[in-house]
mmCIF file of C-alpha atoms in Angstrom:
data_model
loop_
_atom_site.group_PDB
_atom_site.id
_atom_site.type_symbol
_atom_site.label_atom_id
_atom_site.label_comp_id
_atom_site.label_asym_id
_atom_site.label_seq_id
_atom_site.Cartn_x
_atom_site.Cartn_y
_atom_site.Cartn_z
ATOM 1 C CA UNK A 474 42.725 -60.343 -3.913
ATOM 2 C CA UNK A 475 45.745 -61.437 -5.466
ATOM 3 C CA UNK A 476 47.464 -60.979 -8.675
ATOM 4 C CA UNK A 477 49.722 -62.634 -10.229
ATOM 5 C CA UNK A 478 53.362 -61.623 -10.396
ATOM 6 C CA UNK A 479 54.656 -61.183 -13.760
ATOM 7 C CA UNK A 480 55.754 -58.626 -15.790
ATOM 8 C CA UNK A 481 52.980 -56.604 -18.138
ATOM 9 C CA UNK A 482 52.909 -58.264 -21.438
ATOM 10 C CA UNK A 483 53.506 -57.522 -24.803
ATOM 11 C CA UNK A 484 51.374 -57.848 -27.977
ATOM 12 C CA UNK A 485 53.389 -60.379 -30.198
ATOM 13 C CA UNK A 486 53.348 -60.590 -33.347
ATOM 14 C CA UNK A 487 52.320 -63.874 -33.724
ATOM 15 C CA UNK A 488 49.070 -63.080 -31.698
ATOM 16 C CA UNK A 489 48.599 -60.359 -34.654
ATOM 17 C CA UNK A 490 49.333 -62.985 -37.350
ATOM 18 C CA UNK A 491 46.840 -65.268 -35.471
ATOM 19 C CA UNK A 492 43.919 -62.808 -35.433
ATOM 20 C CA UNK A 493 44.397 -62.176 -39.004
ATOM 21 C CA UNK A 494 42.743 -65.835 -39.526
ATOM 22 C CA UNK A 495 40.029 -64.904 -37.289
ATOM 23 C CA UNK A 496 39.408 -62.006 -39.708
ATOM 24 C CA UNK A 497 39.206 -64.337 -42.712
ATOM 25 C CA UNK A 498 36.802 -66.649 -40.872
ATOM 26 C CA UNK A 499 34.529 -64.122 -39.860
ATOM 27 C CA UNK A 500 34.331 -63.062 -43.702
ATOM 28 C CA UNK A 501 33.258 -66.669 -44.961
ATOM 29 C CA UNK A 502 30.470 -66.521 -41.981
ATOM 30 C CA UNK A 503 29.022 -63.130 -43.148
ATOM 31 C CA UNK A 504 28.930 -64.726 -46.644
ATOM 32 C CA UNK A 505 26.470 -66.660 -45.547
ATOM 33 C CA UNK A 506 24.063 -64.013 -45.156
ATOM 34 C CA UNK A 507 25.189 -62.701 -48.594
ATOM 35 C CA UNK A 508 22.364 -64.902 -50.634
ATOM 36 C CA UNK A 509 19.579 -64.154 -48.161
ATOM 37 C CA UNK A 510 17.362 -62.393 -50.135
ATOM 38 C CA UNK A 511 17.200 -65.393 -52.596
ATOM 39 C CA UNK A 512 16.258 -67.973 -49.953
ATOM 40 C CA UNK A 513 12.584 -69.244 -49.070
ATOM 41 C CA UNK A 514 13.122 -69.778 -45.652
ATOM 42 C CA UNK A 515 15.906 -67.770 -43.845
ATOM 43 C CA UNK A 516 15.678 -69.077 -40.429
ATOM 44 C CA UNK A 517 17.950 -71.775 -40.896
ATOM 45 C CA UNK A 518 20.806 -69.575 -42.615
ATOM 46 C CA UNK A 519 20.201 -67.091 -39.786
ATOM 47 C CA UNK A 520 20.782 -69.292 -37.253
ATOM 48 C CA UNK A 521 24.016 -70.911 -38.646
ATOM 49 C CA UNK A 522 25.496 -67.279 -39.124
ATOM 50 C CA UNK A 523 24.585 -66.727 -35.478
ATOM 51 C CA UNK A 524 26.275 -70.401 -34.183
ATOM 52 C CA UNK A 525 29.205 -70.090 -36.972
ATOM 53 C CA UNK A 526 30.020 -66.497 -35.803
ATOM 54 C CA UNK A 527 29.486 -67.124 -31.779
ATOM 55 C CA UNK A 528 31.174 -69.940 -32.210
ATOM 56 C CA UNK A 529 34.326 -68.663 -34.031
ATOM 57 C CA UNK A 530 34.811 -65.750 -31.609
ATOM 58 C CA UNK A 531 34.360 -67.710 -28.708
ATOM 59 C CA UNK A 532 37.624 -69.657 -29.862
ATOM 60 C CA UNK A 533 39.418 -66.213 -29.851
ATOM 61 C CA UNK A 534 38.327 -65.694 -26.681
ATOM 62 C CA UNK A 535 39.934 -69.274 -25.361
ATOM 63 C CA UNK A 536 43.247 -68.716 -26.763
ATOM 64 C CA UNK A 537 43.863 -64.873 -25.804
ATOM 65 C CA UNK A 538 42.549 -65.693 -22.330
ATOM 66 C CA UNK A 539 45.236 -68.789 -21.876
ATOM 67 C CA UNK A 540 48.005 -66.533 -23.566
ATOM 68 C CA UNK A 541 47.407 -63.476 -21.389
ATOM 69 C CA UNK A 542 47.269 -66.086 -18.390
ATOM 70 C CA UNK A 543 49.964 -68.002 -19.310
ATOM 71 C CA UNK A 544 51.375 -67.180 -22.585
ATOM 72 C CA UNK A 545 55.097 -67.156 -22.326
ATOM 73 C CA UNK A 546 55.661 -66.644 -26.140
ATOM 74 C CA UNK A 547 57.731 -69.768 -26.565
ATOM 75 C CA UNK A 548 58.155 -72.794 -28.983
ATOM 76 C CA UNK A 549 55.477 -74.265 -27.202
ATOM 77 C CA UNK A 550 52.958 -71.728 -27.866
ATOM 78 C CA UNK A 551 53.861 -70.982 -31.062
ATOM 79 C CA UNK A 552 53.124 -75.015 -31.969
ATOM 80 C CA UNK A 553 49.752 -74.499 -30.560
ATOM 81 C CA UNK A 554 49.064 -71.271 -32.339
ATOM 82 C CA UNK A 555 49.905 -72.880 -35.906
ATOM 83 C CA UNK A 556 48.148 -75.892 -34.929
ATOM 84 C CA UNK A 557 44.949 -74.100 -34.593
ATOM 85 C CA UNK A 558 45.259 -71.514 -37.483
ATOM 86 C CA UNK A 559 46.058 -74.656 -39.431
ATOM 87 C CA UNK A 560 42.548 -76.092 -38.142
ATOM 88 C CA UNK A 561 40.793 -72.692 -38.573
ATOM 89 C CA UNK A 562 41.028 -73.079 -42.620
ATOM 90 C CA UNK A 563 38.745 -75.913 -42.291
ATOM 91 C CA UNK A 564 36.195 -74.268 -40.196
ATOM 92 C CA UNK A 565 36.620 -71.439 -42.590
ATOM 93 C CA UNK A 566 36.292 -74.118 -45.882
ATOM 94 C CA UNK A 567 33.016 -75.203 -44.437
ATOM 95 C CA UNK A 568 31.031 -71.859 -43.536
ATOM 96 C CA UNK A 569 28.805 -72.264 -46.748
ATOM 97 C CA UNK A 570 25.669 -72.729 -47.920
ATOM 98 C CA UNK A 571 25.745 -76.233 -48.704
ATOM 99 C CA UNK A 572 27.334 -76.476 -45.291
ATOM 100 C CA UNK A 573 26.137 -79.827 -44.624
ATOM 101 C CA UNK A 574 28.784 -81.777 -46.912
ATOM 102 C CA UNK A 575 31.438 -80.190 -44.839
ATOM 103 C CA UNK A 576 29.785 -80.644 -41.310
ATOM 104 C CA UNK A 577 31.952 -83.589 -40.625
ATOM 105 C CA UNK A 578 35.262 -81.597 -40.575
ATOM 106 C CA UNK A 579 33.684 -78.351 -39.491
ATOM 107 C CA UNK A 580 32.939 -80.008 -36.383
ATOM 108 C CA UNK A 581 35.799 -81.908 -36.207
ATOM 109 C CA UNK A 582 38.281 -79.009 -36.668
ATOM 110 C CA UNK A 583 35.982 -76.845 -34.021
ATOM 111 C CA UNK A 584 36.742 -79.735 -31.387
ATOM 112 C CA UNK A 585 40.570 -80.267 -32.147
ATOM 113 C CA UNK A 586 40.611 -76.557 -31.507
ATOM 114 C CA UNK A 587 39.080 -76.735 -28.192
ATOM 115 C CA UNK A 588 41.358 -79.781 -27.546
ATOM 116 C CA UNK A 589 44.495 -77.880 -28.671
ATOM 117 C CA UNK A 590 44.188 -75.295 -25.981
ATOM 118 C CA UNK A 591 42.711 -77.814 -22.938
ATOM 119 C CA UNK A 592 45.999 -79.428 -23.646
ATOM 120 C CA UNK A 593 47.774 -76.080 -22.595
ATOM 121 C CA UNK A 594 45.910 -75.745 -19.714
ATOM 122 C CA UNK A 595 46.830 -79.578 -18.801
ATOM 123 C CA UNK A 596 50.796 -78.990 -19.500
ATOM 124 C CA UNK A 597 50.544 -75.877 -17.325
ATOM 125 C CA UNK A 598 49.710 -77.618 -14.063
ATOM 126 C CA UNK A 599 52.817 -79.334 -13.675
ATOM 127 C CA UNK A 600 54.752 -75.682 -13.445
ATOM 128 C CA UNK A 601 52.360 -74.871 -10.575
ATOM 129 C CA UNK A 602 52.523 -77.581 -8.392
ATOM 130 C CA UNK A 603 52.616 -75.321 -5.440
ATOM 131 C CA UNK A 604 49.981 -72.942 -6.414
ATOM 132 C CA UNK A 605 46.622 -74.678 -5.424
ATOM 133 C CA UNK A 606 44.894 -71.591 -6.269
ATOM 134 C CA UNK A 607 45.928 -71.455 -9.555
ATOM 135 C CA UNK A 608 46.052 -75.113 -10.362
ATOM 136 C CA UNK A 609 42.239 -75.007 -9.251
ATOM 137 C CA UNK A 610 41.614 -72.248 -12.063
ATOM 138 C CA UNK A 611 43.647 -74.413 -14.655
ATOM 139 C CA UNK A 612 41.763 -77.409 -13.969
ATOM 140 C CA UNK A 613 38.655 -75.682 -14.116
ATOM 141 C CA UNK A 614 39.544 -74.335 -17.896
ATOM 142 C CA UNK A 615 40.227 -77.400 -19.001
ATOM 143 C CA UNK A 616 37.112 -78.838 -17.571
ATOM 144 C CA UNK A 617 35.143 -76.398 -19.754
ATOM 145 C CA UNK A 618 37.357 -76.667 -22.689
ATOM 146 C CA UNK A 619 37.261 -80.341 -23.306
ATOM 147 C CA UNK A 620 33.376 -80.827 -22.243
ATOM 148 C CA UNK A 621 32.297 -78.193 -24.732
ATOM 149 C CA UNK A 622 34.945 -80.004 -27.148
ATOM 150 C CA UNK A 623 32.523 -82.940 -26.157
ATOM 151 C CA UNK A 624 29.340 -81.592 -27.166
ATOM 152 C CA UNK A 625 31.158 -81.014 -30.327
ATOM 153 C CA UNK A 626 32.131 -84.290 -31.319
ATOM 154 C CA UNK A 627 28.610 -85.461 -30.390
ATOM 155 C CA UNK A 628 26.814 -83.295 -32.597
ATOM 156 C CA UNK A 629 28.689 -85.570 -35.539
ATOM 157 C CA UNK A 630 26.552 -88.867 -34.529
ATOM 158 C CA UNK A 631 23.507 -86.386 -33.888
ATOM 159 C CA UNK A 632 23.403 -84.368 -37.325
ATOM 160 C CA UNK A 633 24.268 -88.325 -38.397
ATOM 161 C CA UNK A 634 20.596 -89.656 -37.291
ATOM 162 C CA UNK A 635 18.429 -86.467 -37.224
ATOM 163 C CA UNK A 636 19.972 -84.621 -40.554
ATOM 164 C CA UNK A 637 19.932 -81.948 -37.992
ATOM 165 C CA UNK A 638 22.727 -79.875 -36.081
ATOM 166 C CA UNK A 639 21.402 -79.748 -32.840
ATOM 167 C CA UNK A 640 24.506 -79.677 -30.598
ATOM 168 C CA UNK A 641 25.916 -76.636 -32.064
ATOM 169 C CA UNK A 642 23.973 -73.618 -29.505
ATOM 170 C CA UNK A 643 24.385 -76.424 -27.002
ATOM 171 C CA UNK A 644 28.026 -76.204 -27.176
ATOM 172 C CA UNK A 645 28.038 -72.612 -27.159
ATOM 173 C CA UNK A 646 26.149 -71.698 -24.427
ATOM 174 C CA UNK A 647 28.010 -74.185 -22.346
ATOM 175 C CA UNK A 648 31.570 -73.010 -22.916
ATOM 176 C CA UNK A 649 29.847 -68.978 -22.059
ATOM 177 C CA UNK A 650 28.095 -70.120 -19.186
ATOM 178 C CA UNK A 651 30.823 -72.685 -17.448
ATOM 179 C CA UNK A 652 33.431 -69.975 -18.432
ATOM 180 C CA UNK A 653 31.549 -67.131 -16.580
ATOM 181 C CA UNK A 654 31.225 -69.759 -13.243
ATOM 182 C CA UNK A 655 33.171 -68.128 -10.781
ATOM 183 C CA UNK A 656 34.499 -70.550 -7.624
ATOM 184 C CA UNK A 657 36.050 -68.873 -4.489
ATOM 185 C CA UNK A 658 39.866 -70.212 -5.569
ATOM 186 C CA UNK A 659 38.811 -68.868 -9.301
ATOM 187 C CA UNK A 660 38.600 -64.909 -8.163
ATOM 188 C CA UNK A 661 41.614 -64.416 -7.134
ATOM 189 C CA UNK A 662 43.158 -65.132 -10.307
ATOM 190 C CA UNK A 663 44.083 -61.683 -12.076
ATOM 191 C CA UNK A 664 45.020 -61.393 -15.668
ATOM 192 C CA UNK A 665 47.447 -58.641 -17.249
ATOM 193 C CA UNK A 666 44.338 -56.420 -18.569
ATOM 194 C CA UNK A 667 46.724 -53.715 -19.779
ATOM 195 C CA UNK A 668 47.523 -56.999 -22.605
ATOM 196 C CA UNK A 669 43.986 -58.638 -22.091
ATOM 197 C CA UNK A 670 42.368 -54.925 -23.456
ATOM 198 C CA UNK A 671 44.762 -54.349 -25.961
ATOM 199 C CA UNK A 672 44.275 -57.784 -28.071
ATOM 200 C CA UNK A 673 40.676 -57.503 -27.581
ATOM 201 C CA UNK A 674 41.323 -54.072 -29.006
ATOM 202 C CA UNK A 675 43.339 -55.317 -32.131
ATOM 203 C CA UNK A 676 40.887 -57.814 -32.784
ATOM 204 C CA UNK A 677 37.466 -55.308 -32.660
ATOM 205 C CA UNK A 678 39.985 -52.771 -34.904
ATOM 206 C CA UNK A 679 40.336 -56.232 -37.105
ATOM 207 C CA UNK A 680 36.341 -56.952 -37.394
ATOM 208 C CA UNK A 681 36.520 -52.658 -38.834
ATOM 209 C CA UNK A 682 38.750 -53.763 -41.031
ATOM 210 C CA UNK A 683 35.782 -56.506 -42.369
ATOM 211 C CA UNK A 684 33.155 -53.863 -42.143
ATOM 212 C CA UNK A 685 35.443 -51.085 -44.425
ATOM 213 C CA UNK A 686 36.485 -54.361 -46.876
ATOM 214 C CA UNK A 687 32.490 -55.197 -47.215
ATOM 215 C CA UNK A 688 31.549 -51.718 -48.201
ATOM 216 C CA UNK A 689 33.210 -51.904 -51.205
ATOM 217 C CA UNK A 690 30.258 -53.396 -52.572
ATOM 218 C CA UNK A 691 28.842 -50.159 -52.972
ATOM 219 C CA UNK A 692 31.610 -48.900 -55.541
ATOM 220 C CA UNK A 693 31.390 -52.234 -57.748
ATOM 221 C CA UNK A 694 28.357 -50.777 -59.549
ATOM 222 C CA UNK A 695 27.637 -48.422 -61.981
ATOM 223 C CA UNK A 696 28.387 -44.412 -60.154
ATOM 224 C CA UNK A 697 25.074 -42.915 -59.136
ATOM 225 C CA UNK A 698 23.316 -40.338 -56.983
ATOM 226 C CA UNK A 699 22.262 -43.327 -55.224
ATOM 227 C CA UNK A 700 25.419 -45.354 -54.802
ATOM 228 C CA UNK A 701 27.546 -42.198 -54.046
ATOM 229 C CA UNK A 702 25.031 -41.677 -51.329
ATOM 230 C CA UNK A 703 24.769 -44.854 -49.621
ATOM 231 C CA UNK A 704 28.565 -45.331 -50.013
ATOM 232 C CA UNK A 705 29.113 -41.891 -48.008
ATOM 233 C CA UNK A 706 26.717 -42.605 -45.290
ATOM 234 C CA UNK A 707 27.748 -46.697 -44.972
ATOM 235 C CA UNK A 708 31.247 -45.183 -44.689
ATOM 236 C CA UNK A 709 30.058 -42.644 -42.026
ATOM 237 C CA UNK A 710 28.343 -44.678 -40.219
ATOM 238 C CA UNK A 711 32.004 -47.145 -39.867
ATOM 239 C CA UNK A 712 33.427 -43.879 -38.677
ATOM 240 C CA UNK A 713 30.938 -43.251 -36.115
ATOM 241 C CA UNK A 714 31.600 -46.454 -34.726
ATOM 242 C CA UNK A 715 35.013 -46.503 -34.735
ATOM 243 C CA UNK A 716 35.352 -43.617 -33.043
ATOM 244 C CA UNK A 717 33.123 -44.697 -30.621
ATOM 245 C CA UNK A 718 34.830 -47.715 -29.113
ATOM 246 C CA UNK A 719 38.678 -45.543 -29.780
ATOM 247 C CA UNK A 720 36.659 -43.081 -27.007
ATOM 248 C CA UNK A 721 35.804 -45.703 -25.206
ATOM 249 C CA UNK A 722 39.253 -47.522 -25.145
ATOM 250 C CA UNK A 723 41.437 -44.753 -24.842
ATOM 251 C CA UNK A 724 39.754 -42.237 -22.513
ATOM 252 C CA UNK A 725 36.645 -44.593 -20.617
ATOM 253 C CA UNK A 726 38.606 -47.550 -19.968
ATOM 254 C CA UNK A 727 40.554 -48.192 -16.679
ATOM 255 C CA UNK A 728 43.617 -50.575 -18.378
ATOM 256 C CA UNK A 729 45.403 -50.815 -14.829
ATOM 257 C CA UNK A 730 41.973 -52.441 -13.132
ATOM 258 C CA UNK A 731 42.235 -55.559 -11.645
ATOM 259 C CA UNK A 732 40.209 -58.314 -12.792
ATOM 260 C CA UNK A 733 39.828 -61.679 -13.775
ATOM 261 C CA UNK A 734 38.942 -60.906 -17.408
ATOM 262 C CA UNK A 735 36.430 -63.248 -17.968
ATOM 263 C CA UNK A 736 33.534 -60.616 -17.815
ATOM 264 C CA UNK A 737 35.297 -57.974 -20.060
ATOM 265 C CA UNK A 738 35.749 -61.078 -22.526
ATOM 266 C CA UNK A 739 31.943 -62.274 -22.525
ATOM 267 C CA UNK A 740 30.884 -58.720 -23.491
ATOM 268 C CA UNK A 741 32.927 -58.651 -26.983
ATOM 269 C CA UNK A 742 31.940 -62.149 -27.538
ATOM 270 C CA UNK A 743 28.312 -59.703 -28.052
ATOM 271 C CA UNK A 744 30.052 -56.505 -28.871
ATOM 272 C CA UNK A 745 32.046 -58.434 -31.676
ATOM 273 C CA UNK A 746 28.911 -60.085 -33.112
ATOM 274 C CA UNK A 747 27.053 -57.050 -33.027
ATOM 275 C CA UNK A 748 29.716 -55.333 -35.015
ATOM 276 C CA UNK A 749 29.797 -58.802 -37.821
ATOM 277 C CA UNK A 750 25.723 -58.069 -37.926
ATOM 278 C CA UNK A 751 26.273 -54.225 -38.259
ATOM 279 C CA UNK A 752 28.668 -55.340 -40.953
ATOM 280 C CA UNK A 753 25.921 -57.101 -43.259
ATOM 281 C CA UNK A 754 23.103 -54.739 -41.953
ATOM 282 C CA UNK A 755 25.009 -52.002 -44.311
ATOM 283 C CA UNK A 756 25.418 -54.280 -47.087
ATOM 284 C CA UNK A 757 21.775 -54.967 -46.724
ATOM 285 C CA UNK A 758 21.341 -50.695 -46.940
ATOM 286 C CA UNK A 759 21.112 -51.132 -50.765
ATOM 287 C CA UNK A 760 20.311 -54.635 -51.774
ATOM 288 C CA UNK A 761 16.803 -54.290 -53.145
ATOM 289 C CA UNK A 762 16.458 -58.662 -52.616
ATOM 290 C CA UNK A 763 16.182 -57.859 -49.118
ATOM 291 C CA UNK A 764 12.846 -57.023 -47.458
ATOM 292 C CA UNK A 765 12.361 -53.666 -45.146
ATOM 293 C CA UNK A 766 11.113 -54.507 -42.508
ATOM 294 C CA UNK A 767 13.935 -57.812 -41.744
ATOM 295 C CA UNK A 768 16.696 -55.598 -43.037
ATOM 296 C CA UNK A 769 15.619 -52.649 -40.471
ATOM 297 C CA UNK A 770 15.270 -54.645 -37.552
ATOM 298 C CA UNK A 771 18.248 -55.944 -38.473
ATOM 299 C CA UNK A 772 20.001 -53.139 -38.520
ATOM 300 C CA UNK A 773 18.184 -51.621 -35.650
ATOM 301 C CA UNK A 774 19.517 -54.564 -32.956
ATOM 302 C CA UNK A 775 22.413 -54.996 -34.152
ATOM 303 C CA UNK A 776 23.403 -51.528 -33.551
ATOM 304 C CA UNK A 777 21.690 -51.643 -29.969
ATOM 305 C CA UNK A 778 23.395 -54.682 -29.512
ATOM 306 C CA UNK A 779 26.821 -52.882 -30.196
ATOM 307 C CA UNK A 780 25.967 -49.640 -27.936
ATOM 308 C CA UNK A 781 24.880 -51.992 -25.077
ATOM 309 C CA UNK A 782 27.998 -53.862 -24.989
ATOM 310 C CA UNK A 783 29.859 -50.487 -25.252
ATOM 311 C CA UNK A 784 27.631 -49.382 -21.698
ATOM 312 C CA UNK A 785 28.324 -52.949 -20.505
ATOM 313 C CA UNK A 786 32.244 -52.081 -21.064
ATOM 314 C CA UNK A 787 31.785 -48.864 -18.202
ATOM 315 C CA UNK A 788 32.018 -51.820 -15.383
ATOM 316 C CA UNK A 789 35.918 -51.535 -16.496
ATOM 317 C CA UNK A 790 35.853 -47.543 -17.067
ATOM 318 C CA UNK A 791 38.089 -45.524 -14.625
ATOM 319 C CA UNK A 792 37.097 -44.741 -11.279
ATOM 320 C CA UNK A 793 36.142 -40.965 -12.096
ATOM 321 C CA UNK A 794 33.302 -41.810 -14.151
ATOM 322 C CA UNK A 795 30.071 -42.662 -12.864
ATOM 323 C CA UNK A 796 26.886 -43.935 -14.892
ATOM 324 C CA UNK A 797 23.990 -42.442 -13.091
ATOM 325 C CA UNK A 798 20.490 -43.995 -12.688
ATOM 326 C CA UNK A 799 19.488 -40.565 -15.118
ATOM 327 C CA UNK A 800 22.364 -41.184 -17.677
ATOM 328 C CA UNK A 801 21.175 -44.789 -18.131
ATOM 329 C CA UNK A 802 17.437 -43.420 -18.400
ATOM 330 C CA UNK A 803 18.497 -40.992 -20.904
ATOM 331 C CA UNK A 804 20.571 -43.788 -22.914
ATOM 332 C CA UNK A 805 17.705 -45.897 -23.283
ATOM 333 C CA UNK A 806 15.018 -43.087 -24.107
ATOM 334 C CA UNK A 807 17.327 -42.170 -26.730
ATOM 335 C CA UNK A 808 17.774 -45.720 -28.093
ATOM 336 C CA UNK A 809 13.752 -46.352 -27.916
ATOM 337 C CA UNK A 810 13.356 -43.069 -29.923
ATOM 338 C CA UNK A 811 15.962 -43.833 -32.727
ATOM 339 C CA UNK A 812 13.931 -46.928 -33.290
ATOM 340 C CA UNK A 813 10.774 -45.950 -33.285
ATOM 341 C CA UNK A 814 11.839 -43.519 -35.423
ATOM 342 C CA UNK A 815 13.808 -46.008 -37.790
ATOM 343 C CA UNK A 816 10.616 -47.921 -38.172
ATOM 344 C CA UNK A 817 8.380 -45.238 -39.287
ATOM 345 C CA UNK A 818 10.646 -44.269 -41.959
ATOM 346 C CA UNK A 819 11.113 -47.986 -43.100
ATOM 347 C CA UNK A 820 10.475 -47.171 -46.296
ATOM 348 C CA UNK A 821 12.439 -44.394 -46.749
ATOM 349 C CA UNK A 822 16.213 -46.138 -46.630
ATOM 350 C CA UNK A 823 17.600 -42.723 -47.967
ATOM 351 C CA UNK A 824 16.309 -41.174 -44.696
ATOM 352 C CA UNK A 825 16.935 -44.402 -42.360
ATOM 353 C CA UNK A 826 20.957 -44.478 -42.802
ATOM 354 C CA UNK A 827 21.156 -40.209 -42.525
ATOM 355 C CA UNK A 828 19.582 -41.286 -39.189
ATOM 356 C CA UNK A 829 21.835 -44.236 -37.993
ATOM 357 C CA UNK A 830 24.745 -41.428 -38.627
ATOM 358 C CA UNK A 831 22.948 -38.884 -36.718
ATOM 359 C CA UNK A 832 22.503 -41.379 -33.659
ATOM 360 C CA UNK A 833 26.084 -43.073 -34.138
ATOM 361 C CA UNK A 834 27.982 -39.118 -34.047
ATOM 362 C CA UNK A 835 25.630 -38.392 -31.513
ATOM 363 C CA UNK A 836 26.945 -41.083 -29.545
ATOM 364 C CA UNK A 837 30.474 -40.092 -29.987
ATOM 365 C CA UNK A 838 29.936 -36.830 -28.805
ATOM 366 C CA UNK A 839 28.268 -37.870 -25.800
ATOM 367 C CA UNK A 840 31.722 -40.082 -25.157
ATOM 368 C CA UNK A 841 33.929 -37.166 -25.984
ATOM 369 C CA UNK A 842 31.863 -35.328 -23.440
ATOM 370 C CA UNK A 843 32.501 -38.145 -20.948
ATOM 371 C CA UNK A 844 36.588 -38.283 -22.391
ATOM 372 C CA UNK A 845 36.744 -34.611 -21.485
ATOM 373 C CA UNK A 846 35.141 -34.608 -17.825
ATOM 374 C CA UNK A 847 37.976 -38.107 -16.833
ATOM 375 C CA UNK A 848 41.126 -35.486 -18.452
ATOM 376 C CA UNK A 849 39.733 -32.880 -15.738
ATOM 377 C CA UNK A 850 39.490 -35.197 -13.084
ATOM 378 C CA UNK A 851 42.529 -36.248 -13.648
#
């Protein structure tokens, strides 16, 4: 294969600034979820948390991919940048409940944005005129860029006629799956994953940030046995996480790999999400509104969710480590068991949460186990 020629990248601080939008969007979409218990049927609230939130990373994704590609940290790309943080305040404006007055410029913002960085891709091919290779992979972003940019304007007529937005997962799913569609020309294009793993990095450090700024809820009430409690183990079970993907990052992954990126990008799309739903799940821990058995299984996948993604993220770990048919076995026993176990004590939410921080620690020592064994082998 061949890689690209350039010199390893930098984390700007623009690209910092940038995320920090991301951070504020992802907010307004979990406040969606915030007035659950009060709503008759939560289906349709669900699902536009799960579109909003898919949807918003997904536009990370697209812009960290082109600047770790291309990115030369110029005029030019900061114009873009702006441009799109600019049109992110207007997705952000309409992720509410009464979302459907603000559809019009939700969607229209969500397509500019897609636009914006086609565009880049576009302007880039006449630098590469000699590079059919990469020209082919440029072309082919674009492609994806502006026809999921074209689902999006569509769903304005649609949601028009039917009252209903029913382009949204459309759009979606098409900018995942044409993204992930890997020609012969389109392998050989490397990125800089020492960059690529560190923004992606910044960014899941940024959705912690959310998770620590939601649990504040807990100390807005009165101080009880029962707050203190909740607020310890909410805060613990953060922690847990945290240290989970910093094991994973720092020890697991392999940040000299080569790769095109794309897959390591698809699995925080999930891993990101999962940590947004995690988010809410522990604001759920002691809102009374909510029902058990929703706010359990809620809880319950989004936490698989997160430790999947984290297994997915070995495919990138360094060449020393080696998932076994019988680690994966035990992995998965372990994850059936803390469920089952999480539904038979659904009613006990004092003795649920002690459990998610027994499985999440017990997690990180199984990763500091792993952390140790790469240090001897190397």
């Amino acid at each position: 294969m061949e890689k690209l020629l350039k010199e390893e990248k930098k984390v700007e601080y623009l690209e910092l600034i940038y995320d920090l939008i991301f951070v504020y969007v992802i907010g307004r979409n979990n406040t969606l979820l915030h007035h659950i218990g009060e709503a008759d049927d939560i289906f349709p609230m669900f699902a536009a948390y799960v579109l909003c939130t898919l949807a918003v990373i997904q536009i990370w994704n697209f812009t960290t991919y082109y600047i770790n590609m291309h990115g030369r940290n110029g005029i030019r790309d900061h114009i873009f940048l702006f441009v799109n943080m600019y049109l992110l305040y207007y997705i952000a404006q309409g992720t509410r409940i009464n979302w459907e007055s603000y559809q019009f410029r939700y969607h229209m913002a969500w397509g500019l944005i897609l636009i914006n960085i086609g565009m880049q891709y576009v302007i880039e091919l006449h630098g590469h005129r000699n590079e059919p290779h990469l020209r082919a992979q440029l072309r082919h972003m674009a492609v994806v860029l502006f026809g999921e940019a074209l689902i999006v304007f569509c769903g304005i007529p649609v949601y028009s006629i039917t009252g209903k937005n029913l382009l949204a997962l459309p759009a979606v799913i098409f900018g995942i799956a044409a993204s992930m569609i890997h020609r012969k020309h389109v392998k050989v294009i490397l990125v800089d994953f020492a960059h690529l793993s560190e923004r992606v990095m910044l960014y899941v450090v940024f959705s912690f940030g959310e998770m620590i700024i939601a649990l504040s809820g807990y100390f807005e009430d009165t101080i009880s046995v029962n707050n203190f409690y909740f607020s310890v183990m909410s805060f613990l079970v953060a922690v847990g996480l945290f240290l989970c993907y910093g094991m994973m990052y720092d020890k697991i992954l392999d940040r000299e790999i080569s790769t095109t990126g794309l897959g390591f990008m698809m699995i925080h799309i999930f891993l990101i999400f999962a940590l947004n739903n995690i988010t809410i799940s522990l604001e759920f821990m002691h809102d009374e509104d909510v029902s058990l058995l929703p706010k359990i299984t809620f809880l319950i996948v989004s936490l698989l969710m997160f430790y999947a993604s984290m297994l997915s993220l070995t495919l990138y770990s360094k060449k020393c480590i080696h998932i076994t048919g019988k680690n994966t076995a035990v992995i998965c026993l372990t994850a059936v068991c803390f469920s089952a176990l999480m539904f038979l004590l659904r009613e006990n939410m004092y003795l649920n949460i002690a459990l998610t921080v027994v499985y999440t620690f017990g997690i990180f020592l199984t990763l500091v186990k792993v952390g140790r064994s790469v240090k001897a082998a190397e």
